[in-house]
Amino acid sequence: MNEPIKVMTIFGTRPEAIKMAPIILKMKQEPDRFDPITVVTGQHREMLQQVLHVFNIHPDCNLNIMRKNQTLSEITTTVINKLDPILDQHRPDIILVHGDTTSTLSAAISAFYHKIPLGHVEAGLRTWNKYSPYPEEMNRQLTDTLADVYFAPTPLSRHNLLIEHHSDKHIYVTGNTAIDALKKTVDPNYHHAVLDKIDDKHRIILLTMHRRENQGVPMLRTFKAIKQELAKHSDTEVIYPVHLSPAVQKAAHQEFDSVDRVHLIPPLDVVDFHNICAKSYFIMTDSGGVQEEAPSLGKPVLVLRNQTERPEGVKAGTLKLVGTDPKRVKAGMEMLLDDPKAYHKMSTAKNPYGDGKAANRILSAIYKEINGDK
Ligand code: UD1
Ligand code: UDP
């Protein structure tokens, strides 16, 4: 009988936590095979706590690094410095990171400095554009350069890794763990106070927007375009859970505070977000994770970015890239609001991001990588 494998997960933001949670929870159910150690960088504070609370995850260690308006250099250096003694103390068999945040890259560098094998969950997503999304595209490319084992959510992400000459032997196509998380959260009888403020006959548009490259002019012009479409369509209301980033808070309140049918609310916990998503007519977002989840709930997504690392969804017809050019934003909204055929086509397209069993596949792969086929 092999010793349980010591798997250290390191993550720091809301989306990483949501997508790592299914893996951590599964490991806890198999103590004979896995000894999970959970380390959070605290790149996010309240938004991370929301997720940990929902999934009842108690980190073994919290680096607690968040500062208001933190710079990328501050995040990177603080995480690397603070991880040193923790990696020395625990010496895990493998470190798992997720996605493309600065916590992800910093933890990957630390794993390399300590010569600990690195597994990358959600590996191989690419736009091939250094500055879009920024800094995420380079965060994930550099993390894949440092990784030893790759959990690619789709065949396309595997293909991207092969183009970069990563070893096929260590690439596993698993589906995205976001879909695993979704299976635990959606409840047909769900209710939330914000829904009481909305006329039953109105169509809900769920909006999220936070990316660094959209902050400033692109965000403001997108908000203006949305306001114009709301004025044209009196049966629509927007719910916007606003990211806690000060730059995003300022822009959202400046443009929407005086608009009746826009409901600005604090970030929702993940159960609330998934359920409100399920009750919406469509989604507008620059988020990565939301592009994967909304199609699973049959919700069309207008992507407020010029490029996406999730082209599978565009190809399947569940996502439409509209960027932040007001003309394209408005045309996208009008298509979904005024053309029932186009709406039907987008809302019934098949979700290409998995079947909700990604965590199982990831854990089987880790077991095989560390113990061979024993
Ligand atoms: C980060 C990730 C981004 C990911 C996003 C998910 C980087 C560089 N960016 O962006 O890839 O898409 O998280 O949401 O890793 N704040 C709080 N409380 C919180 C969280 C944030 O007050 O719980 C505020 C802080 O002032 C912080 C600011 O938001 O300085 C921005 O947070 P930061 O983690 O630097 O970047 P995000 O835009 O959240
Ligand atoms: N999400 C949430 N509450 C919100 C908005 C989003 O729980 O108010 C969830 C959403 O379901 C998805 C994840 O957060 O799983 C996406 O995170 P975010 O958009 O912050 O980051 P990205 O995916 O762009 O890196």
mmCIF file of C-alpha atoms in Angstrom, residues 42-241:
data_model
loop_
_atom_site.group_PDB
_atom_site.id
_atom_site.type_symbol
_atom_site.label_atom_id
_atom_site.label_comp_id
_atom_site.label_asym_id
_atom_site.label_seq_id
_atom_site.Cartn_x
_atom_site.Cartn_y
_atom_site.Cartn_z
ATOM 1 C CA GLY A 42 -4.782 35.850 -0.019
ATOM 2 C CA GLN A 43 -4.323 37.818 -3.281
ATOM 3 C CA HIS A 44 -8.066 38.325 -2.840
ATOM 4 C CA ARG A 45 -9.508 38.706 0.640
ATOM 5 C CA GLU A 46 -13.331 38.992 0.881
ATOM 6 C CA MET A 47 -13.896 37.425 -2.550
ATOM 7 C CA LEU A 48 -11.735 34.439 -1.617
ATOM 8 C CA GLN A 49 -13.365 34.039 1.798
ATOM 9 C CA GLN A 50 -16.779 33.826 0.110
ATOM 10 C CA VAL A 51 -15.675 30.745 -1.833
ATOM 11 C CA LEU A 52 -13.862 29.049 1.053
ATOM 12 C CA HIS A 53 -16.947 29.537 3.199
ATOM 13 C CA VAL A 54 -19.357 28.079 0.624
ATOM 14 C CA PHE A 55 -17.234 24.949 0.102
ATOM 15 C CA ASN A 56 -16.268 24.689 3.794
ATOM 16 C CA ILE A 57 -12.550 24.705 3.026
ATOM 17 C CA HIS A 58 -10.194 25.707 5.846
ATOM 18 C CA PRO A 59 -6.734 26.525 4.468
ATOM 19 C CA ASP A 60 -3.718 25.139 6.298
ATOM 20 C CA CYS A 61 -1.955 28.387 5.587
ATOM 21 C CA ASN A 62 -2.921 31.921 4.459
ATOM 22 C CA LEU A 63 -0.164 34.266 3.225
ATOM 23 C CA ASN A 64 -2.609 37.148 3.564
ATOM 24 C CA ILE A 65 -0.886 39.366 0.993
ATOM 25 C CA MET A 66 -3.751 41.586 -0.255
ATOM 26 C CA ARG A 67 -3.178 45.342 -0.184
ATOM 27 C CA LYS A 68 -5.476 47.980 -1.748
ATOM 28 C CA ASN A 69 -4.500 48.660 -5.390
ATOM 29 C CA GLN A 70 -1.705 46.089 -5.228
ATOM 30 C CA THR A 71 0.790 46.043 -8.120
ATOM 31 C CA LEU A 72 1.746 42.928 -10.032
ATOM 32 C CA SER A 73 5.351 43.162 -8.785
ATOM 33 C CA GLU A 74 4.199 43.394 -5.169
ATOM 34 C CA ILE A 75 1.968 40.327 -5.528
ATOM 35 C CA THR A 76 4.695 38.279 -7.234
ATOM 36 C CA THR A 77 7.545 39.061 -4.860
ATOM 37 C CA THR A 78 5.499 38.782 -1.677
ATOM 38 C CA VAL A 79 4.028 35.406 -2.651
ATOM 39 C CA ILE A 80 7.439 33.960 -3.591
ATOM 40 C CA ASN A 81 9.067 35.199 -0.385
ATOM 41 C CA LYS A 82 6.260 33.983 1.842
ATOM 42 C CA LEU A 83 6.074 30.543 0.186
ATOM 43 C CA ASP A 84 9.758 29.729 0.872
ATOM 44 C CA PRO A 85 9.420 28.526 4.486
ATOM 45 C CA ILE A 86 6.092 26.782 3.772
ATOM 46 C CA LEU A 87 7.491 24.670 0.944
ATOM 47 C CA ASP A 88 10.560 23.857 3.055
ATOM 48 C CA GLN A 89 8.355 22.787 5.938
ATOM 49 C CA HIS A 90 5.869 20.594 4.028
ATOM 50 C CA ARG A 91 7.900 19.264 1.041
ATOM 51 C CA PRO A 92 4.757 18.066 -0.826
ATOM 52 C CA ASP A 93 4.990 15.338 -3.500
ATOM 53 C CA ILE A 94 3.339 17.699 -5.968
ATOM 54 C CA ILE A 95 2.102 21.297 -6.036
ATOM 55 C CA LEU A 96 -1.075 22.130 -7.940
ATOM 56 C CA VAL A 97 -1.801 25.605 -9.285
ATOM 57 C CA HIS A 98 -4.751 26.745 -11.337
ATOM 58 C CA GLY A 99 -5.169 29.015 -14.351
ATOM 59 C CA ASP A 100 -3.419 32.279 -14.961
ATOM 60 C CA THR A 101 -3.373 34.693 -12.050
ATOM 61 C CA THR A 102 -0.281 36.241 -10.514
ATOM 62 C CA SER A 103 -0.653 33.880 -7.555
ATOM 63 C CA THR A 104 -0.513 30.999 -10.059
ATOM 64 C CA LEU A 105 2.728 32.136 -11.674
ATOM 65 C CA SER A 106 4.370 33.048 -8.363
ATOM 66 C CA ALA A 107 3.577 29.641 -6.872
ATOM 67 C CA ALA A 108 4.873 27.962 -10.040
ATOM 68 C CA ILE A 109 8.186 29.821 -9.692
ATOM 69 C CA SER A 110 8.385 28.803 -6.012
ATOM 70 C CA ALA A 111 7.754 25.147 -6.896
ATOM 71 C CA PHE A 112 10.623 25.360 -9.391
ATOM 72 C CA TYR A 113 12.988 26.994 -6.883
ATOM 73 C CA HIS A 114 12.227 24.170 -4.436
ATOM 74 C CA LYS A 115 12.434 21.468 -7.150
ATOM 75 C CA ILE A 116 8.928 20.222 -6.365
ATOM 76 C CA PRO A 117 6.897 18.763 -9.279
ATOM 77 C CA LEU A 118 4.206 21.127 -10.530
ATOM 78 C CA GLY A 119 0.754 20.270 -11.893
ATOM 79 C CA HIS A 120 -1.146 22.953 -13.808
ATOM 80 C CA VAL A 121 -4.941 22.758 -13.713
ATOM 81 C CA GLU A 122 -6.565 24.504 -16.709
ATOM 82 C CA ALA A 123 -3.331 24.300 -18.704
ATOM 83 C CA GLY A 124 -2.958 25.200 -22.368
ATOM 84 C CA LEU A 125 -5.422 28.099 -22.752
ATOM 85 C CA ARG A 126 -3.965 30.643 -25.176
ATOM 86 C CA THR A 127 -4.678 33.844 -27.068
ATOM 87 C CA TRP A 128 -1.024 34.043 -28.191
ATOM 88 C CA ASN A 129 -1.241 37.788 -27.505
ATOM 89 C CA LYS A 130 1.180 38.884 -24.776
ATOM 90 C CA TYR A 131 -1.040 41.757 -23.582
ATOM 91 C CA SER A 132 -4.515 40.290 -23.974
ATOM 92 C CA PRO A 133 -5.622 39.317 -21.442
ATOM 93 C CA TYR A 134 -2.990 41.096 -19.386
ATOM 94 C CA PRO A 135 -1.138 39.751 -17.460
ATOM 95 C CA GLU A 136 -2.944 36.401 -17.662
ATOM 96 C CA GLU A 137 -1.676 35.252 -21.076
ATOM 97 C CA MET A 138 1.960 35.361 -19.977
ATOM 98 C CA ASN A 139 1.098 34.044 -16.511
ATOM 99 C CA ARG A 140 -0.293 30.857 -18.060
ATOM 100 C CA GLN A 141 2.398 30.471 -20.739
ATOM 101 C CA LEU A 142 5.156 30.816 -18.130
ATOM 102 C CA THR A 143 3.368 28.474 -15.736
ATOM 103 C CA ASP A 144 3.131 25.846 -18.480
ATOM 104 C CA THR A 145 6.859 26.269 -19.133
ATOM 105 C CA LEU A 146 7.519 25.417 -15.484
ATOM 106 C CA ALA A 147 4.912 22.630 -15.129
ATOM 107 C CA ASP A 148 5.565 18.873 -15.142
ATOM 108 C CA VAL A 149 1.961 17.661 -15.441
ATOM 109 C CA TYR A 150 -0.780 19.377 -17.453
ATOM 110 C CA PHE A 151 -4.527 19.170 -16.915
ATOM 111 C CA ALA A 152 -5.920 20.502 -20.172
ATOM 112 C CA PRO A 153 -9.667 21.186 -20.057
ATOM 113 C CA THR A 154 -10.285 20.491 -23.775
ATOM 114 C CA PRO A 155 -8.615 18.802 -26.764
ATOM 115 C CA LEU A 156 -7.770 22.282 -28.099
ATOM 116 C CA SER A 157 -5.860 23.222 -24.946
ATOM 117 C CA ARG A 158 -3.948 19.910 -25.258
ATOM 118 C CA HIS A 159 -3.168 20.809 -28.862
ATOM 119 C CA ASN A 160 -1.822 24.227 -27.756
ATOM 120 C CA LEU A 161 0.520 22.506 -25.299
ATOM 121 C CA LEU A 162 1.754 20.111 -27.969
ATOM 122 C CA ILE A 163 2.548 23.022 -30.312
ATOM 123 C CA GLU A 164 4.820 24.315 -27.540
ATOM 124 C CA HIS A 165 6.511 20.883 -27.317
ATOM 125 C CA HIS A 166 5.247 19.939 -23.869
ATOM 126 C CA SER A 167 5.357 16.175 -23.380
ATOM 127 C CA ASP A 168 2.148 14.425 -24.472
ATOM 128 C CA LYS A 169 2.871 11.736 -21.883
ATOM 129 C CA HIS A 170 2.104 14.220 -19.101
ATOM 130 C CA ILE A 171 -0.919 15.966 -20.666
ATOM 131 C CA TYR A 172 -4.383 14.846 -19.522
ATOM 132 C CA VAL A 173 -7.610 16.135 -21.088
ATOM 133 C CA THR A 174 -9.964 16.416 -18.124
ATOM 134 C CA GLY A 175 -12.773 18.913 -18.770
ATOM 135 C CA ASN A 176 -12.966 22.055 -16.652
ATOM 136 C CA THR A 177 -13.489 21.791 -12.893
ATOM 137 C CA ALA A 178 -15.783 24.855 -13.115
ATOM 138 C CA ILE A 179 -18.461 22.478 -14.381
ATOM 139 C CA ASP A 180 -17.856 20.131 -11.399
ATOM 140 C CA ALA A 181 -18.448 23.108 -9.074
ATOM 141 C CA LEU A 182 -21.641 24.058 -10.912
ATOM 142 C CA LYS A 183 -23.160 20.635 -10.201
ATOM 143 C CA LYS A 184 -23.017 21.411 -6.470
ATOM 144 C CA THR A 185 -24.524 24.891 -6.525
ATOM 145 C CA VAL A 186 -27.589 25.236 -8.771
ATOM 146 C CA ASP A 187 -30.976 24.826 -7.067
ATOM 147 C CA PRO A 188 -34.290 25.265 -8.950
ATOM 148 C CA ASN A 189 -35.950 26.690 -5.791
ATOM 149 C CA TYR A 190 -33.281 29.319 -5.237
ATOM 150 C CA HIS A 191 -34.233 32.852 -4.227
ATOM 151 C CA HIS A 192 -32.288 36.085 -3.591
ATOM 152 C CA ALA A 193 -33.375 39.528 -2.330
ATOM 153 C CA VAL A 194 -32.198 41.285 -5.502
ATOM 154 C CA LEU A 195 -34.731 39.245 -7.486
ATOM 155 C CA ASP A 196 -37.565 40.780 -5.392
ATOM 156 C CA LYS A 197 -36.688 44.184 -6.821
ATOM 157 C CA ILE A 198 -37.121 42.973 -10.393
ATOM 158 C CA ASP A 199 -40.422 42.848 -12.286
ATOM 159 C CA ASP A 200 -41.278 39.157 -13.015
ATOM 160 C CA LYS A 201 -41.926 39.970 -16.649
ATOM 161 C CA HIS A 202 -38.570 41.645 -17.176
ATOM 162 C CA ARG A 203 -35.574 39.956 -18.742
ATOM 163 C CA ILE A 204 -32.447 39.900 -16.558
ATOM 164 C CA ILE A 205 -29.034 40.638 -18.016
ATOM 165 C CA LEU A 206 -26.240 39.523 -15.665
ATOM 166 C CA LEU A 207 -23.122 41.663 -16.078
ATOM 167 C CA THR A 208 -19.570 41.236 -14.764
ATOM 168 C CA MET A 209 -16.573 43.285 -15.889
ATOM 169 C CA HIS A 210 -13.246 43.604 -14.126
ATOM 170 C CA ARG A 211 -10.205 42.920 -16.356
ATOM 171 C CA ARG A 212 -7.197 45.201 -16.053
ATOM 172 C CA GLU A 213 -7.026 45.847 -19.827
ATOM 173 C CA ASN A 214 -10.695 46.978 -19.795
ATOM 174 C CA GLN A 215 -10.336 49.418 -16.913
ATOM 175 C CA GLY A 216 -10.690 53.086 -17.938
ATOM 176 C CA VAL A 217 -12.109 54.021 -21.374
ATOM 177 C CA PRO A 218 -13.158 50.517 -22.602
ATOM 178 C CA MET A 219 -15.183 49.918 -19.447
ATOM 179 C CA LEU A 220 -16.840 53.338 -19.468
ATOM 180 C CA ARG A 221 -17.862 53.142 -23.120
ATOM 181 C CA THR A 222 -19.257 49.637 -22.606
ATOM 182 C CA PHE A 223 -21.352 50.831 -19.655
ATOM 183 C CA LYS A 224 -22.685 53.736 -21.756
ATOM 184 C CA ALA A 225 -23.665 51.345 -24.570
ATOM 185 C CA ILE A 226 -25.502 49.116 -22.079
ATOM 186 C CA LYS A 227 -27.408 52.118 -20.720
ATOM 187 C CA GLN A 228 -28.535 53.059 -24.241
ATOM 188 C CA GLU A 229 -29.875 49.554 -24.899
ATOM 189 C CA LEU A 230 -31.698 49.517 -21.557
ATOM 190 C CA ALA A 231 -33.408 52.757 -22.541
ATOM 191 C CA LYS A 232 -34.521 51.130 -25.816
ATOM 192 C CA HIS A 233 -35.771 47.926 -24.130
ATOM 193 C CA SER A 234 -38.066 48.763 -21.239
ATOM 194 C CA ASP A 235 -38.484 45.074 -20.256
ATOM 195 C CA THR A 236 -34.835 44.565 -19.320
ATOM 196 C CA GLU A 237 -32.917 44.949 -16.052
ATOM 197 C CA VAL A 238 -29.227 44.508 -15.321
ATOM 198 C CA ILE A 239 -27.767 42.818 -12.239
ATOM 199 C CA TYR A 240 -24.093 43.728 -11.829
ATOM 200 C CA PRO A 241 -22.205 42.218 -8.867
#
